[in-house]
C-alpha positions as a printed NumPy array, in Angstrom:
array([[ 14.275,  16.224, -18.224],
       [ 16.635,  13.65 , -16.72 ],
       [ 15.965,  14.965, -13.213],
       [ 12.201,  14.673, -13.801],
       [ 12.677,  11.08 , -14.959],
       [ 14.728,  10.389, -11.83 ],
       [ 11.986,  11.846,  -9.591],
       [  9.324,   9.748, -11.327],
       [ 11.491,   6.615, -11.017],
       [ 11.937,   7.291,  -7.289],
       [  8.182,   7.756,  -6.837],
       [  7.462,   4.523,  -8.715],
       [  9.994,   2.662,  -6.575],
       [  8.453,   4.014,  -3.356],
       [  4.972,   3.15 ,  -4.624],
       [  5.933,  -0.4  ,  -5.561],
       [  7.481,  -0.929,  -2.137],
       [  4.28 ,   0.278,  -0.449],
       [  2.171,  -1.838,  -2.804],
       [  4.115,  -4.992,  -1.887],
       [  3.588,  -4.269,   1.808],
       [ -0.132,  -3.632,   1.221],
       [ -0.354,  -7.014,  -0.536],
       [  1.278,  -8.667,   2.46 ],
       [ -1.147,  -6.932,   4.845],
       [ -4.106,  -8.079,   2.75 ],
       [ -2.844, -11.651,   3.042],
       [ -2.493, -11.36 ,   6.837],
       [ -5.934,  -9.747,   7.167],
       [ -7.518, -12.464,   5.019],
       [ -5.916, -15.027,   7.339],
       [ -7.3  , -13.131,  10.347],
       [-10.733, -13.052,   8.707],
       [-10.65 , -16.822,   8.18 ],
       [ -9.576, -17.456,  11.759],
       [-12.197, -14.963,  12.959],
       [-14.925, -16.863,  11.137],
       [-13.651, -20.081,  12.672],
       [-13.643, -18.371,  16.097],
       [-17.296, -17.306,  15.678],
       [-18.274, -20.902,  14.934],
       [-16.569, -22.291,  18.028],
       [-12.898, -22.422,  17.098],
       [-11.998, -21.719,  20.707],
       [ -8.586, -20.745,  21.972],
       [ -6.69 , -22.049,  18.938],
       [ -8.735, -19.947,  16.508],
       [ -8.425, -16.948,  18.833],
       [ -4.634, -17.262,  19.077],
       [ -4.237, -17.737,  15.314],
       [ -6.573, -14.815,  14.61 ],
       [ -4.653, -12.481,  16.889],
       [ -1.342, -13.708,  15.502],
       [ -2.522, -12.71 ,  12.035],
       [ -3.825,  -9.377,  13.386],
       [ -0.487,  -8.708,  15.116],
       [  1.343,  -9.533,  11.887],
       [ -0.915,  -7.163,   9.952],
       [ -0.478,  -4.428,  12.575],
       [  3.323,  -4.627,  12.343],
       [  3.121,  -4.42 ,   8.565],
       [  0.656,  -1.516,   8.782],
       [  3.198,   0.44 ,  10.82 ],
       [  5.799,  -0.232,   8.117],
       [  3.27 ,   0.703,   5.424],
       [  2.552,   4.038,   7.131],
       [  6.256,   4.893,   6.895],
       [  6.375,   3.742,   3.274],
       [  3.267,   5.78 ,   2.435],
       [  4.851,   8.91 ,   3.939],
       [  7.893,   8.359,   1.712],
       [  5.622,   7.723,  -1.275],
       [  3.71 ,  10.955,  -0.591],
       [  7.012,  12.85 ,  -0.369],
       [  8.093,  11.433,  -3.715],
       [  4.7  ,  12.322,  -5.21 ],
       [  5.18 ,  15.945,  -4.152],
       [  8.442,  15.927,  -6.135],
       [  6.537,  14.905,  -9.284],
       [  3.53 ,  17.065,  -8.409],
       [  0.954,  14.318,  -7.83 ],
       [ -1.228,  14.543,  -4.744],
       [ -1.616,  11.348,  -2.737],
       [ -3.594,  11.076,   0.493],
       [ -3.23 ,   7.413,   1.385],
       [ -3.369,   5.839,   4.864],
       [ -4.527,   2.756,   6.759],
       [ -5.023,   1.785,  10.416],
       [ -6.304,  -0.858,  12.836],
       [ -8.205,  -0.483,  16.117],
       [ -6.19 ,  -2.141,  18.902],
       [ -8.92 ,  -1.807,  21.567],
       [-11.104,  -4.357,  19.821],
       [ -8.273,  -6.883,  20.011],
       [ -7.975,  -6.38 ,  23.767],
       [-11.725,  -6.57 ,  24.236],
       [-11.912,  -9.833,  22.282],
       [ -9.483, -11.495,  24.702],
       [-11.317, -10.065,  27.706],
       [-14.923, -10.78 ,  26.678],
       [-14.466, -13.871,  24.544],
       [-18.054, -14.474,  23.503],
       [-20.066, -14.706,  20.327],
       [-21.048, -11.017,  20.287],
       [-17.465,  -9.846,  20.691],
       [-16.192, -12.402,  18.16 ],
       [-18.689, -11.054,  15.615],
       [-17.6  ,  -7.501,  16.411],
       [-13.939,  -8.399,  15.928],
       [-14.767, -10.177,  12.672],
       [-16.577,  -7.047,  11.454],
       [-13.566,  -4.927,  12.437],
       [-11.228,  -7.306,  10.595],
       [-13.398,  -7.062,   7.49 ],
       [-13.541,  -3.252,   7.71 ],
       [ -9.766,  -3.097,   8.14 ],
       [ -9.3  ,  -5.476,   5.221],
       [-11.52 ,  -3.261,   3.065],
       [ -9.466,  -0.236,   4.146],
       [ -6.194,  -1.93 ,   3.181],
       [ -7.663,  -3.022,  -0.16 ],
       [ -8.754,   0.577,  -0.773],
       [ -5.228,   1.772,   0.028],
       [ -3.848,  -0.88 ,  -2.327],
       [ -6.146,   0.355,  -5.103],
       [ -5.157,   3.991,  -4.469],
       [ -1.47 ,   3.094,  -4.723],
       [ -2.16 ,   1.182,  -7.949],
       [ -4.001,   4.165,  -9.476],
       [ -1.174,   6.551,  -8.601],
       [  1.405,   4.092,  -9.956],
       [ -0.558,   3.995, -13.216],
       [ -0.354,   7.79 , -13.443],
       [  3.363,   7.663, -12.684],
       [  3.985,   5.032, -15.364],
       [  2.181,   7.252, -17.888],
       [  4.246,  10.258, -16.782],
       [  7.437,   8.212, -17.058],
       [  6.613,   7.094, -20.601],
       [  5.862,  10.687, -21.612],
       [  9.06 ,  11.965, -20.013],
       [ 11.13 ,   9.254, -21.711],
       [  9.598,  10.185, -25.085],
       [ 10.471,  13.84 , -24.442],
       [ 14.029,  12.887, -23.497],
       [ 14.369,  10.815, -26.674],
       [ 12.996,  13.684, -28.764],
       [ 15.366,  16.2  , -27.151],
       [ 18.305,  13.854, -27.696],
       [ 17.348,  13.388, -31.347],
       [ 17.05 ,  17.172, -31.829],
       [ 20.397,  17.699, -30.091],
       [ 22.11 ,  15.222, -32.415],
       [ 20.534,  16.878, -35.455],
       [ 21.777,  20.289, -34.3  ],
       [ 25.283,  18.903, -33.814],
       [ 25.24 ,  17.416, -37.316],
       [ 24.034,  20.722, -38.811],
       [ 26.694,  22.64 , -36.902],
       [ 29.434,  20.379, -38.285],
       [ 28.369,  21.074, -41.887]])
């Protein structure tokens, strides 16, 4: 029982770490979306640089999140929960936006940012759902541990009589 509790605790820890990173990515992508909207409406070079800075920040965090999600999936296997969670970003669109900086491309990049943001939010929600299941499993396991401990103490008392 204690080893099961430990495995669940490890899975929860890995999930919370991934969830925090997903939150940070959402923030960066929302910044990129805001700068992208500004870029579409004539924000020029400043909006473009800020937008791509936010995209670069999100991309770095996405790479970290992928590693964290692999660890989370490994921990989920230990507690026998299936988790197929991933997220990505298309780097070609970023290059194309710099190369063909026009309204059509800016709109395309903005759409890509929004799609990526939706993908990260979906990943965030998946992690949250799995964490909810893990919390329920942890509570159940802790109740079982308490019950076993109570029964053990009762047996010891009966044996002493």
